[in-house]
Amino acid sequence: MQTALEDMQRDIAGPLSVAAVSTAKYFLPQLLGNFKRRYPGVEPRLQITNREVVLARIADNADDIYVMGQPPREDTVIAEPFLENIIVFVAPSDKAIVVANAASLSAGISMFAGFNLVFYRNDGVTFGMLGGAPWWSLIALALAICIWLGVMLFRAENAVEALAYGAIIGGALGNVIDRVRYRAVTDFLDFYIGTTHWPAFNMADVFVVGGVGLLLAAPWISARRPIKS
């Protein structure tokens, strides 16, 4: 039996080219290191890059294996999940510590029934919409919207509208800062009922959605406020 296993290990040899999205850098090198120790004849070659480059390499058939959170839907590839959630990590208040220790924090923290703290890089906008779009295009879109909202802020007819516009602008700019630094925004709030999870989000999203809700309610709130003579 031992001889057969040793023969099998000798048969598995040669270069292994792997391309992965940036979030994989927190766990994939360790996995490849363990694989290398088990099969010393294999020579892993790892390239960490962004999603757009990985998709281009898939189209060019440039590598043996690709690791990403959202695989393409083409019939020419076969996607096999190998971790329960490869980009969900614990998220205490200091996000820099989370990033530095993400590989050991992959399980997340259950705060109470219905709420987890997680760590997720969202390359889309609020609640994961427009995922996969170029990061710079989302920054340009957010800044354009902020400029327009800034004009609306100065034209606001009452304090409620001004507060709503300010909340939306503040939340949008908070996500822009994350996107400039990480090419994605950092989501860490995970609410769920049973096995159904609402898309993870962050406090910037809370300000954006809260601001939109306040803006919609502004006419009703203003109408109920007493008019000073």
C-alpha positions as MATLAB code, in Angstrom:
seq = 'MQTALEDMQRDIAGPLSVAAVSTAKYFLPQLLGNFKRRYPGVEPRLQITNREVVLARIADNADDIYVMGQPPREDTVIAEPFLENIIVFVAPSDKAIVVANAASLSAGISMFAGFNLVFYRNDGVTFGMLGGAPWWSLIALALAICIWLGVMLFRAENAVEALAYGAIIGGALGNVIDRVRYRAVTDFLDFYIGTTHWPAFNMADVFVVGGVGLLLAAPWISARRPIKS';
ca = [
       0.000    0.000    0.000;
       2.752    2.436    0.968;
       4.635    1.633   -2.216;
       1.545    2.321   -4.308;
       1.075    5.700   -2.641;
       4.712    6.596   -3.227;
       4.403    5.636   -6.892;
       1.294    7.802   -7.181;
       3.114   10.780   -5.699;
       5.960   10.347   -8.192;
       3.481   10.233  -11.081;
       1.938   13.601  -10.086;
       4.655   16.005  -11.186;
       5.298   18.981  -13.413;
       4.331   22.666  -13.529;
       0.927   23.775  -12.239;
      -0.121   27.251  -13.373;
      -2.744   28.926  -11.149;
      -4.308   32.365  -11.660;
      -6.428   33.822   -8.864;
      -8.256   37.003   -7.912;
      -6.694   39.205   -5.261;
      -8.852   37.913   -2.392;
      -7.274   34.465   -2.825;
      -3.884   35.754   -1.693;
      -4.989   35.338    1.914;
      -5.374   31.550    1.745;
      -4.217   30.150   -1.604;
      -0.424   30.283   -1.004;
      -0.872   28.172    2.132;
      -3.020   25.644    0.267;
      -0.514   25.403   -2.566;
       2.288   25.008   -0.023;
       0.491   22.053    1.556;
      -0.127   20.586   -1.908;
       3.568   20.998   -2.762;
       4.603   19.156    0.405;
       2.264   16.300   -0.465;
       3.352   16.184   -4.106;
       6.956   17.461   -4.189;
       7.202   16.848   -7.929;
       4.656   19.562   -8.651;
       5.936   23.101   -9.318;
       3.076   25.573   -8.616;
       3.165   28.905  -10.416;
       0.739   31.371   -8.836;
      -0.377   34.673  -10.305;
      -2.531   36.952   -8.139;
      -4.358   39.620  -10.140;
      -7.764   41.224  -10.594;
     -10.943   39.645  -11.927;
     -10.670   41.181  -15.391;
      -7.201   39.705  -15.945;
      -8.297   36.287  -14.669;
     -11.240   36.281  -17.078;
      -8.886   37.210  -19.922;
      -6.527   34.376  -18.964;
      -9.467   31.953  -18.932;
     -10.392   33.081  -22.440;
      -6.773   32.546  -23.565;
      -6.541   29.180  -21.745;
      -3.344   30.475  -20.165;
      -3.419   28.444  -16.927;
      -4.401   25.083  -15.509;
      -6.609   26.301  -12.649;
      -8.347   29.578  -11.834;
      -9.566   30.635   -8.384;
     -12.260   33.274   -8.027;
     -15.397   34.005   -6.042;
     -17.736   34.446   -9.015;
     -16.813   32.100  -11.885;
     -17.879   32.906  -15.447;
     -21.064   31.313  -16.718;
     -19.619   30.000  -19.989;
     -20.103   26.311  -20.765;
     -16.406   26.018  -21.629;
     -15.359   25.980  -17.961;
     -16.208   23.749  -15.014;
     -16.520   25.447  -11.613;
     -16.023   23.414   -8.439;
     -16.343   25.095   -4.994;
     -13.640   23.908   -2.609;
     -14.259   26.151    0.407;
     -17.567   26.970    2.080;
     -17.051   30.661    1.360;
     -13.669   31.669    0.065;
     -14.047   35.397    0.619;
     -15.920   35.676    3.929;
     -13.809   36.504    6.968;
     -14.203   37.916   10.475;
     -14.566   41.702   10.636;
     -13.898   43.433   13.964;
     -13.919   47.231   13.930;
     -10.288   47.597   12.801;
     -10.413   46.408    9.207;
      -6.614   46.608    8.767;
      -6.202   43.846   11.363;
      -8.774   41.744    9.540;
      -6.916   42.049    6.249;
      -3.621   41.095    7.879;
      -5.138   37.990    9.521;
      -7.830   37.074    7.020;
      -6.498   33.556    6.411;
      -7.080   32.612   10.048;
     -10.424   34.421   10.300;
     -12.317   32.686    7.495;
     -15.130   31.307    9.668;
     -16.682   34.670   10.634;
     -18.156   35.643   13.999;
     -21.746   35.003   15.001;
     -22.833   37.948   17.151;
     -26.381   36.736   17.800;
     -29.123   34.826   15.996;
     -29.683   36.543   12.676;
     -26.454   38.561   12.561;
     -22.827   37.749   11.729;
     -19.724   39.869   11.359;
     -17.988   38.863    8.131;
     -15.257   40.122    5.808;
     -16.132   40.397    2.130;
     -14.634   42.382   -0.747;
     -17.532   43.536   -2.914;
     -16.461   44.628   -6.402;
     -19.992   45.871   -7.155;
     -22.064   48.649   -5.604;
     -24.590   48.582   -2.760;
     -25.717   45.004   -1.947;
     -23.483   43.553   -4.693;
     -25.213   45.137   -7.697;
     -23.042   45.675  -10.816;
     -20.558   43.079   -9.573;
     -17.706   42.447  -12.011;
     -17.769   45.945  -13.521;
     -14.355   47.693  -13.830;
     -13.482   49.314  -10.506;
     -12.549   52.651  -12.099;
     -15.909   52.895  -13.878;
     -17.742   52.536  -10.563;
     -15.556   55.254   -9.034;
     -16.344   57.567  -11.952;
     -20.049   56.776  -11.647;
     -20.052   57.396   -7.881;
     -18.213   60.712   -8.230;
     -20.571   61.873  -10.972;
     -23.561   61.035   -8.780;
     -21.953   62.807   -5.799;
     -21.448   65.967   -7.867;
     -25.084   65.905   -8.930;
     -26.213   65.256   -5.358;
     -23.979   68.089   -4.178;
     -25.840   70.467   -6.481;
     -29.143   69.125   -5.146;
     -27.861   69.587   -1.598;
     -27.317   73.304   -2.121;
     -30.762   73.544   -3.696;
     -32.470   71.654   -0.858;
     -35.637   73.348    0.325;
     -35.415   72.180    3.927;
     -33.079   70.625    6.483;
     -34.506   67.127    6.019;
     -33.644   67.070    2.323;
     -30.192   68.504    3.051;
     -29.550   65.804    5.651;
     -30.679   63.094    3.217;
     -28.420   64.341    0.414;
     -25.506   64.622    2.848;
     -25.985   61.049    4.075;
     -26.040   59.667    0.527;
     -22.951   61.644   -0.490;
     -21.062   60.606    2.657;
     -21.859   56.932    2.155;
     -20.947   57.027   -1.529;
     -17.612   58.749   -0.860;
     -16.829   56.228    1.886;
     -17.190   53.404   -0.627;
     -15.120   55.357   -3.179;
     -12.233   55.508   -0.688;
     -12.399   51.732   -0.201;
     -12.552   51.178   -3.956;
      -9.483   53.350   -4.552;
      -7.517   51.455   -1.884;
      -8.694   47.892   -2.536;
     -10.418   47.982   -5.968;
     -13.535   46.885   -4.033;
     -15.564   47.933   -1.006;
     -15.372   46.152    2.331;
     -18.659   44.639    3.526;
     -18.894   43.198    7.043;
     -22.557   43.187    8.165;
     -24.402   39.917    7.474;
     -28.068   39.635    8.479;
     -29.996   36.429    7.882;
     -33.159   34.482    8.658;
     -32.651   30.737    8.787;
     -30.436   29.930    5.817;
     -31.442   33.035    3.823;
     -28.854   35.819    4.000;
     -29.331   39.427    2.975;
     -26.344   40.554    0.849;
     -23.513   41.655    3.124;
     -23.146   45.430    3.437;
     -21.272   48.104    5.367;
     -22.011   51.339    7.197;
     -21.547   53.380    4.022;
     -24.405   51.389    2.485;
     -26.506   52.153    5.575;
     -25.974   55.891    5.020;
     -26.792   55.595    1.300;
     -29.990   53.593    1.813;
     -30.963   55.596    4.884;
     -30.424   58.833    2.967;
     -32.582   57.630    0.083;
     -35.325   56.620    2.526;
     -35.120   59.974    4.284;
     -35.271   61.783    0.949;
     -38.424   59.905   -0.010;
     -39.960   60.711    3.355;
     -38.878   64.363    3.313;
     -42.146   65.772    1.875;
     -44.215   63.924    4.487;
     -41.894   64.972    7.329;
     -41.875   68.597    6.186;
     -45.658   68.643    5.888;
     -46.034   67.479    9.515;
     -43.578   70.005   10.942;
     -45.293   73.055   12.494;
     -44.967   76.275   10.518;
     -43.387   79.047   12.565;
     -45.144   82.374   12.251;
];
